[in-house]
């Protein structure tokens, strides 16, 4: 769950740092437990967190999920105040390399209906959205090891707008 910011980082103008430096733990409007991770801002304001993305990243001790690509999925709650502001090439990644874009499963979403660039288009509406992303539908980068998952990244490319993005109850499940 996202009841604590422990282990989570955000990308603030291209530099990953402690979560609480650029985002916040929201203990008032969450979907599960006692908190969720939240960022708000405007892409047109240089130096704000959402310039140009809302990124939540967790790196930790490898976890054996007991899942396979055929029977596993990532399920999470995502809040967006303006889904039209979430651009194409927004991503959810889970992996075993402890870093983005290496040995991971990747799901691309956003406000495009073009399935060639946006494999999970139209999954976000205004407010809270519970999404389930089947690993069998993911774009596979390298050789992710589901017995040693140590990385999760949520990246939302934000178009110019005042936007709030939140995540909660991120988990790997068996279908």
mmCIF file with all atom_site columns, C-alpha atoms in Angstrom:
data_model
loop_
_atom_site.group_PDB
_atom_site.id
_atom_site.type_symbol
_atom_site.label_atom_id
_atom_site.label_alt_id
_atom_site.label_comp_id
_atom_site.label_asym_id
_atom_site.label_entity_id
_atom_site.label_seq_id
_atom_site.pdbx_PDB_ins_code
_atom_site.Cartn_x
_atom_site.Cartn_y
_atom_site.Cartn_z
_atom_site.occupancy
_atom_site.B_iso_or_equiv
_atom_site.pdbx_formal_charge
_atom_site.auth_seq_id
_atom_site.auth_comp_id
_atom_site.auth_asym_id
_atom_site.auth_atom_id
_atom_site.pdbx_PDB_model_num
ATOM 1   C CA . UNK A 1 1   ? 0.000   0.000   0.000   1.00 0.00 ? 1   UNK A CA 1
ATOM 2   C CA . UNK A 1 2   ? 1.047   3.648   0.001   1.00 0.00 ? 2   UNK A CA 1
ATOM 3   C CA . UNK A 1 3   ? 0.451   4.451   3.677   1.00 0.00 ? 3   UNK A CA 1
ATOM 4   C CA . UNK A 1 4   ? 4.055   5.636   3.940   1.00 0.00 ? 4   UNK A CA 1
ATOM 5   C CA . UNK A 1 5   ? 6.495   7.354   1.585   1.00 0.00 ? 5   UNK A CA 1
ATOM 6   C CA . UNK A 1 6   ? 9.280   5.040   2.799   1.00 0.00 ? 6   UNK A CA 1
ATOM 7   C CA . UNK A 1 7   ? 11.200  3.631   -0.159  1.00 0.00 ? 7   UNK A CA 1
ATOM 8   C CA . UNK A 1 8   ? 9.445   5.875   -2.687  1.00 0.00 ? 8   UNK A CA 1
ATOM 9   C CA . UNK A 1 9   ? 11.126  8.615   -4.693  1.00 0.00 ? 9   UNK A CA 1
ATOM 10  C CA . UNK A 1 10  ? 9.883   11.215  -7.117  1.00 0.00 ? 10  UNK A CA 1
ATOM 11  C CA . UNK A 1 11  ? 11.541  12.853  -10.085 1.00 0.00 ? 11  UNK A CA 1
ATOM 12  C CA . UNK A 1 12  ? 11.970  16.568  -9.454  1.00 0.00 ? 12  UNK A CA 1
ATOM 13  C CA . UNK A 1 13  ? 13.243  18.281  -12.624 1.00 0.00 ? 13  UNK A CA 1
ATOM 14  C CA . UNK A 1 14  ? 15.142  15.158  -13.665 1.00 0.00 ? 14  UNK A CA 1
ATOM 15  C CA . UNK A 1 15  ? 16.776  14.354  -10.307 1.00 0.00 ? 15  UNK A CA 1
ATOM 16  C CA . UNK A 1 16  ? 15.384  11.552  -8.182  1.00 0.00 ? 16  UNK A CA 1
ATOM 17  C CA . UNK A 1 17  ? 15.225  12.463  -4.529  1.00 0.00 ? 17  UNK A CA 1
ATOM 18  C CA . UNK A 1 18  ? 13.424  11.749  -1.312  1.00 0.00 ? 18  UNK A CA 1
ATOM 19  C CA . UNK A 1 19  ? 9.678   11.514  -1.920  1.00 0.00 ? 19  UNK A CA 1
ATOM 20  C CA . UNK A 1 20  ? 8.685   14.141  0.604   1.00 0.00 ? 20  UNK A CA 1
ATOM 21  C CA . UNK A 1 21  ? 10.889  16.765  -1.104  1.00 0.00 ? 21  UNK A CA 1
ATOM 22  C CA . UNK A 1 22  ? 8.645   16.889  -4.186  1.00 0.00 ? 22  UNK A CA 1
ATOM 23  C CA . UNK A 1 23  ? 5.465   15.011  -3.394  1.00 0.00 ? 23  UNK A CA 1
ATOM 24  C CA . UNK A 1 24  ? 3.434   14.415  -0.309  1.00 0.00 ? 24  UNK A CA 1
ATOM 25  C CA . UNK A 1 25  ? 1.767   11.716  1.676   1.00 0.00 ? 25  UNK A CA 1
ATOM 26  C CA . UNK A 1 26  ? -1.961  12.470  1.444   1.00 0.00 ? 26  UNK A CA 1
ATOM 27  C CA . UNK A 1 27  ? -3.774  11.178  4.524   1.00 0.00 ? 27  UNK A CA 1
ATOM 28  C CA . UNK A 1 28  ? -7.150  12.726  3.646   1.00 0.00 ? 28  UNK A CA 1
ATOM 29  C CA . UNK A 1 29  ? -8.146  11.475  0.156   1.00 0.00 ? 29  UNK A CA 1
ATOM 30  C CA . UNK A 1 30  ? -6.900  7.917   -0.357  1.00 0.00 ? 30  UNK A CA 1
ATOM 31  C CA . UNK A 1 31  ? -8.505  4.706   -1.597  1.00 0.00 ? 31  UNK A CA 1
ATOM 32  C CA . UNK A 1 32  ? -7.035  2.197   0.857   1.00 0.00 ? 32  UNK A CA 1
ATOM 33  C CA . UNK A 1 33  ? -5.319  2.270   4.224   1.00 0.00 ? 33  UNK A CA 1
ATOM 34  C CA . UNK A 1 34  ? -4.212  5.528   5.857   1.00 0.00 ? 34  UNK A CA 1
ATOM 35  C CA . UNK A 1 35  ? -2.524  7.377   2.983   1.00 0.00 ? 35  UNK A CA 1
ATOM 36  C CA . UNK A 1 36  ? -1.608  7.696   -0.681  1.00 0.00 ? 36  UNK A CA 1
ATOM 37  C CA . UNK A 1 37  ? 1.263   9.317   -2.604  1.00 0.00 ? 37  UNK A CA 1
ATOM 38  C CA . UNK A 1 38  ? 0.361   12.612  -4.284  1.00 0.00 ? 38  UNK A CA 1
ATOM 39  C CA . UNK A 1 39  ? 1.869   15.345  -6.450  1.00 0.00 ? 39  UNK A CA 1
ATOM 40  C CA . UNK A 1 40  ? 0.262   18.506  -7.802  1.00 0.00 ? 40  UNK A CA 1
ATOM 41  C CA . UNK A 1 41  ? 1.446   21.277  -10.043 1.00 0.00 ? 41  UNK A CA 1
ATOM 42  C CA . UNK A 1 42  ? 1.422   23.028  -13.388 1.00 0.00 ? 42  UNK A CA 1
ATOM 43  C CA . UNK A 1 43  ? 3.748   22.139  -16.258 1.00 0.00 ? 43  UNK A CA 1
ATOM 44  C CA . UNK A 1 44  ? 3.997   25.799  -17.207 1.00 0.00 ? 44  UNK A CA 1
ATOM 45  C CA . UNK A 1 45  ? 5.701   26.730  -13.929 1.00 0.00 ? 45  UNK A CA 1
ATOM 46  C CA . UNK A 1 46  ? 9.453   25.990  -14.240 1.00 0.00 ? 46  UNK A CA 1
ATOM 47  C CA . UNK A 1 47  ? 10.832  24.118  -11.269 1.00 0.00 ? 47  UNK A CA 1
ATOM 48  C CA . UNK A 1 48  ? 7.540   22.621  -10.151 1.00 0.00 ? 48  UNK A CA 1
ATOM 49  C CA . UNK A 1 49  ? 7.293   18.887  -9.720  1.00 0.00 ? 49  UNK A CA 1
ATOM 50  C CA . UNK A 1 50  ? 5.128   18.262  -12.777 1.00 0.00 ? 50  UNK A CA 1
ATOM 51  C CA . UNK A 1 51  ? 7.683   19.651  -15.172 1.00 0.00 ? 51  UNK A CA 1
ATOM 52  C CA . UNK A 1 52  ? 7.330   17.575  -17.318 1.00 0.00 ? 52  UNK A CA 1
ATOM 53  C CA . UNK A 1 53  ? 6.179   14.437  -15.495 1.00 0.00 ? 53  UNK A CA 1
ATOM 54  C CA . UNK A 1 54  ? 4.631   12.980  -12.386 1.00 0.00 ? 54  UNK A CA 1
ATOM 55  C CA . UNK A 1 55  ? 6.894   10.106  -11.398 1.00 0.00 ? 55  UNK A CA 1
ATOM 56  C CA . UNK A 1 56  ? 6.695   7.734   -8.442  1.00 0.00 ? 56  UNK A CA 1
ATOM 57  C CA . UNK A 1 57  ? 9.543   5.216   -8.151  1.00 0.00 ? 57  UNK A CA 1
ATOM 58  C CA . UNK A 1 58  ? 10.172  2.456   -5.598  1.00 0.00 ? 58  UNK A CA 1
ATOM 59  C CA . UNK A 1 59  ? 13.378  0.454   -5.306  1.00 0.00 ? 59  UNK A CA 1
ATOM 60  C CA . UNK A 1 60  ? 13.785  -2.132  -2.589  1.00 0.00 ? 60  UNK A CA 1
ATOM 61  C CA . UNK A 1 61  ? 14.933  -5.566  -1.522  1.00 0.00 ? 61  UNK A CA 1
ATOM 62  C CA . UNK A 1 62  ? 14.066  -8.168  -4.218  1.00 0.00 ? 62  UNK A CA 1
ATOM 63  C CA . UNK A 1 63  ? 10.696  -9.851  -3.659  1.00 0.00 ? 63  UNK A CA 1
ATOM 64  C CA . UNK A 1 64  ? 9.750   -13.314 -4.946  1.00 0.00 ? 64  UNK A CA 1
ATOM 65  C CA . UNK A 1 65  ? 6.246   -12.710 -6.305  1.00 0.00 ? 65  UNK A CA 1
ATOM 66  C CA . UNK A 1 66  ? 5.461   -16.365 -6.978  1.00 0.00 ? 66  UNK A CA 1
ATOM 67  C CA . UNK A 1 67  ? 3.912   -15.171 -10.259 1.00 0.00 ? 67  UNK A CA 1
ATOM 68  C CA . UNK A 1 68  ? 4.521   -15.905 -13.926 1.00 0.00 ? 68  UNK A CA 1
ATOM 69  C CA . UNK A 1 69  ? 4.042   -13.650 -16.924 1.00 0.00 ? 69  UNK A CA 1
ATOM 70  C CA . UNK A 1 70  ? 0.947   -15.709 -17.758 1.00 0.00 ? 70  UNK A CA 1
ATOM 71  C CA . UNK A 1 71  ? -0.773  -15.525 -14.333 1.00 0.00 ? 71  UNK A CA 1
ATOM 72  C CA . UNK A 1 72  ? 0.459   -12.226 -12.880 1.00 0.00 ? 72  UNK A CA 1
ATOM 73  C CA . UNK A 1 73  ? -0.771  -8.639  -12.932 1.00 0.00 ? 73  UNK A CA 1
ATOM 74  C CA . UNK A 1 74  ? -0.102  -5.301  -11.298 1.00 0.00 ? 74  UNK A CA 1
ATOM 75  C CA . UNK A 1 75  ? -3.150  -3.718  -9.683  1.00 0.00 ? 75  UNK A CA 1
ATOM 76  C CA . UNK A 1 76  ? -3.227  -0.173  -8.344  1.00 0.00 ? 76  UNK A CA 1
ATOM 77  C CA . UNK A 1 77  ? -5.352  2.878   -7.766  1.00 0.00 ? 77  UNK A CA 1
ATOM 78  C CA . UNK A 1 78  ? -4.474  5.994   -9.793  1.00 0.00 ? 78  UNK A CA 1
ATOM 79  C CA . UNK A 1 79  ? -6.082  9.388   -9.239  1.00 0.00 ? 79  UNK A CA 1
ATOM 80  C CA . UNK A 1 80  ? -5.917  12.087  -11.909 1.00 0.00 ? 80  UNK A CA 1
ATOM 81  C CA . UNK A 1 81  ? -7.681  15.418  -11.678 1.00 0.00 ? 81  UNK A CA 1
ATOM 82  C CA . UNK A 1 82  ? -7.551  15.895  -15.479 1.00 0.00 ? 82  UNK A CA 1
ATOM 83  C CA . UNK A 1 83  ? -7.091  12.749  -17.610 1.00 0.00 ? 83  UNK A CA 1
ATOM 84  C CA . UNK A 1 84  ? -6.749  14.836  -20.781 1.00 0.00 ? 84  UNK A CA 1
ATOM 85  C CA . UNK A 1 85  ? -3.528  16.242  -19.317 1.00 0.00 ? 85  UNK A CA 1
ATOM 86  C CA . UNK A 1 86  ? -1.929  12.779  -19.117 1.00 0.00 ? 86  UNK A CA 1
ATOM 87  C CA . UNK A 1 87  ? 0.102   12.523  -22.297 1.00 0.00 ? 87  UNK A CA 1
ATOM 88  C CA . UNK A 1 88  ? 0.973   9.618   -24.533 1.00 0.00 ? 88  UNK A CA 1
ATOM 89  C CA . UNK A 1 89  ? 3.943   7.513   -23.390 1.00 0.00 ? 89  UNK A CA 1
ATOM 90  C CA . UNK A 1 90  ? 2.978   7.540   -19.732 1.00 0.00 ? 90  UNK A CA 1
ATOM 91  C CA . UNK A 1 91  ? 4.116   4.252   -18.179 1.00 0.00 ? 91  UNK A CA 1
ATOM 92  C CA . UNK A 1 92  ? 3.895   1.718   -15.399 1.00 0.00 ? 92  UNK A CA 1
ATOM 93  C CA . UNK A 1 93  ? 7.014   -0.443  -15.044 1.00 0.00 ? 93  UNK A CA 1
ATOM 94  C CA . UNK A 1 94  ? 7.914   -3.332  -12.726 1.00 0.00 ? 94  UNK A CA 1
ATOM 95  C CA . UNK A 1 95  ? 11.286  -4.981  -12.875 1.00 0.00 ? 95  UNK A CA 1
ATOM 96  C CA . UNK A 1 96  ? 14.185  -6.808  -11.314 1.00 0.00 ? 96  UNK A CA 1
ATOM 97  C CA . UNK A 1 97  ? 17.165  -4.599  -12.261 1.00 0.00 ? 97  UNK A CA 1
ATOM 98  C CA . UNK A 1 98  ? 16.556  -1.944  -9.588  1.00 0.00 ? 98  UNK A CA 1
ATOM 99  C CA . UNK A 1 99  ? 16.340  0.747   -12.294 1.00 0.00 ? 99  UNK A CA 1
ATOM 100 C CA . UNK A 1 100 ? 13.989  1.928   -15.065 1.00 0.00 ? 100 UNK A CA 1
ATOM 101 C CA . UNK A 1 101 ? 14.067  0.629   -18.641 1.00 0.00 ? 101 UNK A CA 1
ATOM 102 C CA . UNK A 1 102 ? 16.094  -2.521  -17.831 1.00 0.00 ? 102 UNK A CA 1
ATOM 103 C CA . UNK A 1 103 ? 14.692  -6.028  -17.214 1.00 0.00 ? 103 UNK A CA 1
ATOM 104 C CA . UNK A 1 104 ? 11.113  -4.888  -16.697 1.00 0.00 ? 104 UNK A CA 1
ATOM 105 C CA . UNK A 1 105 ? 7.506   -5.242  -17.766 1.00 0.00 ? 105 UNK A CA 1
ATOM 106 C CA . UNK A 1 106 ? 6.151   -1.990  -19.177 1.00 0.00 ? 106 UNK A CA 1
ATOM 107 C CA . UNK A 1 107 ? 2.635   -0.725  -19.827 1.00 0.00 ? 107 UNK A CA 1
ATOM 108 C CA . UNK A 1 108 ? 2.109   2.451   -21.888 1.00 0.00 ? 108 UNK A CA 1
ATOM 109 C CA . UNK A 1 109 ? -1.027  4.542   -21.396 1.00 0.00 ? 109 UNK A CA 1
ATOM 110 C CA . UNK A 1 110 ? -2.257  8.078   -21.973 1.00 0.00 ? 110 UNK A CA 1
ATOM 111 C CA . UNK A 1 111 ? -4.830  10.168  -23.776 1.00 0.00 ? 111 UNK A CA 1
ATOM 112 C CA . UNK A 1 112 ? -4.256  8.681   -27.264 1.00 0.00 ? 112 UNK A CA 1
ATOM 113 C CA . UNK A 1 113 ? -6.460  6.151   -29.024 1.00 0.00 ? 113 UNK A CA 1
ATOM 114 C CA . UNK A 1 114 ? -3.493  5.095   -31.190 1.00 0.00 ? 114 UNK A CA 1
ATOM 115 C CA . UNK A 1 115 ? -2.797  1.539   -29.976 1.00 0.00 ? 115 UNK A CA 1
ATOM 116 C CA . UNK A 1 116 ? 0.571   1.538   -31.761 1.00 0.00 ? 116 UNK A CA 1
ATOM 117 C CA . UNK A 1 117 ? 1.934   4.106   -29.291 1.00 0.00 ? 117 UNK A CA 1
ATOM 118 C CA . UNK A 1 118 ? -0.447  3.677   -26.383 1.00 0.00 ? 118 UNK A CA 1
ATOM 119 C CA . UNK A 1 119 ? -1.151  0.041   -25.522 1.00 0.00 ? 119 UNK A CA 1
ATOM 120 C CA . UNK A 1 120 ? -3.550  0.869   -22.664 1.00 0.00 ? 120 UNK A CA 1
ATOM 121 C CA . UNK A 1 121 ? -5.358  3.971   -23.920 1.00 0.00 ? 121 UNK A CA 1
ATOM 122 C CA . UNK A 1 122 ? -8.440  5.290   -22.180 1.00 0.00 ? 122 UNK A CA 1
ATOM 123 C CA . UNK A 1 123 ? -7.865  3.578   -18.817 1.00 0.00 ? 123 UNK A CA 1
ATOM 124 C CA . UNK A 1 124 ? -7.978  6.818   -16.816 1.00 0.00 ? 124 UNK A CA 1
ATOM 125 C CA . UNK A 1 125 ? -11.022 8.924   -16.028 1.00 0.00 ? 125 UNK A CA 1
ATOM 126 C CA . UNK A 1 126 ? -11.283 11.928  -13.713 1.00 0.00 ? 126 UNK A CA 1
ATOM 127 C CA . UNK A 1 127 ? -10.893 10.877  -10.093 1.00 0.00 ? 127 UNK A CA 1
ATOM 128 C CA . UNK A 1 128 ? -9.835  7.494   -8.741  1.00 0.00 ? 128 UNK A CA 1
ATOM 129 C CA . UNK A 1 129 ? -9.282  4.594   -11.170 1.00 0.00 ? 129 UNK A CA 1
ATOM 130 C CA . UNK A 1 130 ? -8.517  1.025   -10.125 1.00 0.00 ? 130 UNK A CA 1
ATOM 131 C CA . UNK A 1 131 ? -6.485  -0.523  -12.916 1.00 0.00 ? 131 UNK A CA 1
ATOM 132 C CA . UNK A 1 132 ? -5.294  -4.082  -13.456 1.00 0.00 ? 132 UNK A CA 1
ATOM 133 C CA . UNK A 1 133 ? -2.470  -4.585  -15.950 1.00 0.00 ? 133 UNK A CA 1
ATOM 134 C CA . UNK A 1 134 ? -1.871  -8.203  -16.955 1.00 0.00 ? 134 UNK A CA 1
ATOM 135 C CA . UNK A 1 135 ? 1.816   -9.077  -17.277 1.00 0.00 ? 135 UNK A CA 1
ATOM 136 C CA . UNK A 1 136 ? 0.966   -11.115 -20.383 1.00 0.00 ? 136 UNK A CA 1
ATOM 137 C CA . UNK A 1 137 ? -0.075  -7.846  -22.091 1.00 0.00 ? 137 UNK A CA 1
ATOM 138 C CA . UNK A 1 138 ? 3.102   -5.958  -21.117 1.00 0.00 ? 138 UNK A CA 1
ATOM 139 C CA . UNK A 1 139 ? 5.950   -4.881  -23.319 1.00 0.00 ? 139 UNK A CA 1
ATOM 140 C CA . UNK A 1 140 ? 8.901   -6.908  -22.014 1.00 0.00 ? 140 UNK A CA 1
ATOM 141 C CA . UNK A 1 141 ? 12.290  -5.168  -21.771 1.00 0.00 ? 141 UNK A CA 1
ATOM 142 C CA . UNK A 1 142 ? 15.245  -7.518  -21.269 1.00 0.00 ? 142 UNK A CA 1
ATOM 143 C CA . UNK A 1 143 ? 14.672  -10.472 -18.957 1.00 0.00 ? 143 UNK A CA 1
ATOM 144 C CA . UNK A 1 144 ? 12.686  -9.444  -15.856 1.00 0.00 ? 144 UNK A CA 1
ATOM 145 C CA . UNK A 1 145 ? 12.823  -11.982 -13.017 1.00 0.00 ? 145 UNK A CA 1
ATOM 146 C CA . UNK A 1 146 ? 9.498   -12.306 -11.185 1.00 0.00 ? 146 UNK A CA 1
ATOM 147 C CA . UNK A 1 147 ? 11.294  -14.074 -8.331  1.00 0.00 ? 147 UNK A CA 1
ATOM 148 C CA . UNK A 1 148 ? 13.350  -10.922 -7.660  1.00 0.00 ? 148 UNK A CA 1
ATOM 149 C CA . UNK A 1 149 ? 11.143  -7.850  -8.274  1.00 0.00 ? 149 UNK A CA 1
ATOM 150 C CA . UNK A 1 150 ? 12.830  -4.779  -6.765  1.00 0.00 ? 150 UNK A CA 1
ATOM 151 C CA . UNK A 1 151 ? 11.574  -1.861  -8.845  1.00 0.00 ? 151 UNK A CA 1
ATOM 152 C CA . UNK A 1 152 ? 8.218   -0.174  -9.559  1.00 0.00 ? 152 UNK A CA 1
ATOM 153 C CA . UNK A 1 153 ? 7.799   3.051   -11.503 1.00 0.00 ? 153 UNK A CA 1
ATOM 154 C CA . UNK A 1 154 ? 4.711   5.074   -12.376 1.00 0.00 ? 154 UNK A CA 1
ATOM 155 C CA . UNK A 1 155 ? 5.447   7.827   -14.879 1.00 0.00 ? 155 UNK A CA 1
ATOM 156 C CA . UNK A 1 156 ? 2.766   10.215  -16.167 1.00 0.00 ? 156 UNK A CA 1
ATOM 157 C CA . UNK A 1 157 ? 3.808   12.643  -18.862 1.00 0.00 ? 157 UNK A CA 1
ATOM 158 C CA . UNK A 1 158 ? 1.843   15.783  -18.033 1.00 0.00 ? 158 UNK A CA 1
ATOM 159 C CA . UNK A 1 159 ? 0.563   18.204  -20.641 1.00 0.00 ? 159 UNK A CA 1
ATOM 160 C CA . UNK A 1 160 ? 0.314   21.920  -19.708 1.00 0.00 ? 160 UNK A CA 1
ATOM 161 C CA . UNK A 1 161 ? -2.408  21.994  -17.061 1.00 0.00 ? 161 UNK A CA 1
ATOM 162 C CA . UNK A 1 162 ? -2.923  22.159  -13.321 1.00 0.00 ? 162 UNK A CA 1
ATOM 163 C CA . UNK A 1 163 ? -2.927  18.483  -12.412 1.00 0.00 ? 163 UNK A CA 1
ATOM 164 C CA . UNK A 1 164 ? -2.996  16.308  -9.314  1.00 0.00 ? 164 UNK A CA 1
ATOM 165 C CA . UNK A 1 165 ? -1.793  12.709  -9.636  1.00 0.00 ? 165 UNK A CA 1
ATOM 166 C CA . UNK A 1 166 ? -1.997  10.138  -6.819  1.00 0.00 ? 166 UNK A CA 1
ATOM 167 C CA . UNK A 1 167 ? -1.265  6.440   -6.473  1.00 0.00 ? 167 UNK A CA 1
ATOM 168 C CA . UNK A 1 168 ? -2.435  3.998   -3.819  1.00 0.00 ? 168 UNK A CA 1
ATOM 169 C CA . UNK A 1 169 ? -2.520  0.285   -3.034  1.00 0.00 ? 169 UNK A CA 1
ATOM 170 C CA . UNK A 1 170 ? 0.085   -0.792  -5.614  1.00 0.00 ? 170 UNK A CA 1
ATOM 171 C CA . UNK A 1 171 ? 0.348   -4.578  -5.642  1.00 0.00 ? 171 UNK A CA 1
ATOM 172 C CA . UNK A 1 172 ? 1.215   -7.623  -7.731  1.00 0.00 ? 172 UNK A CA 1
ATOM 173 C CA . UNK A 1 173 ? -1.581  -10.182 -7.899  1.00 0.00 ? 173 UNK A CA 1
ATOM 174 C CA . UNK A 1 174 ? -2.295  -13.615 -9.328  1.00 0.00 ? 174 UNK A CA 1
ATOM 175 C CA . UNK A 1 175 ? -5.098  -13.684 -11.866 1.00 0.00 ? 175 UNK A CA 1
#
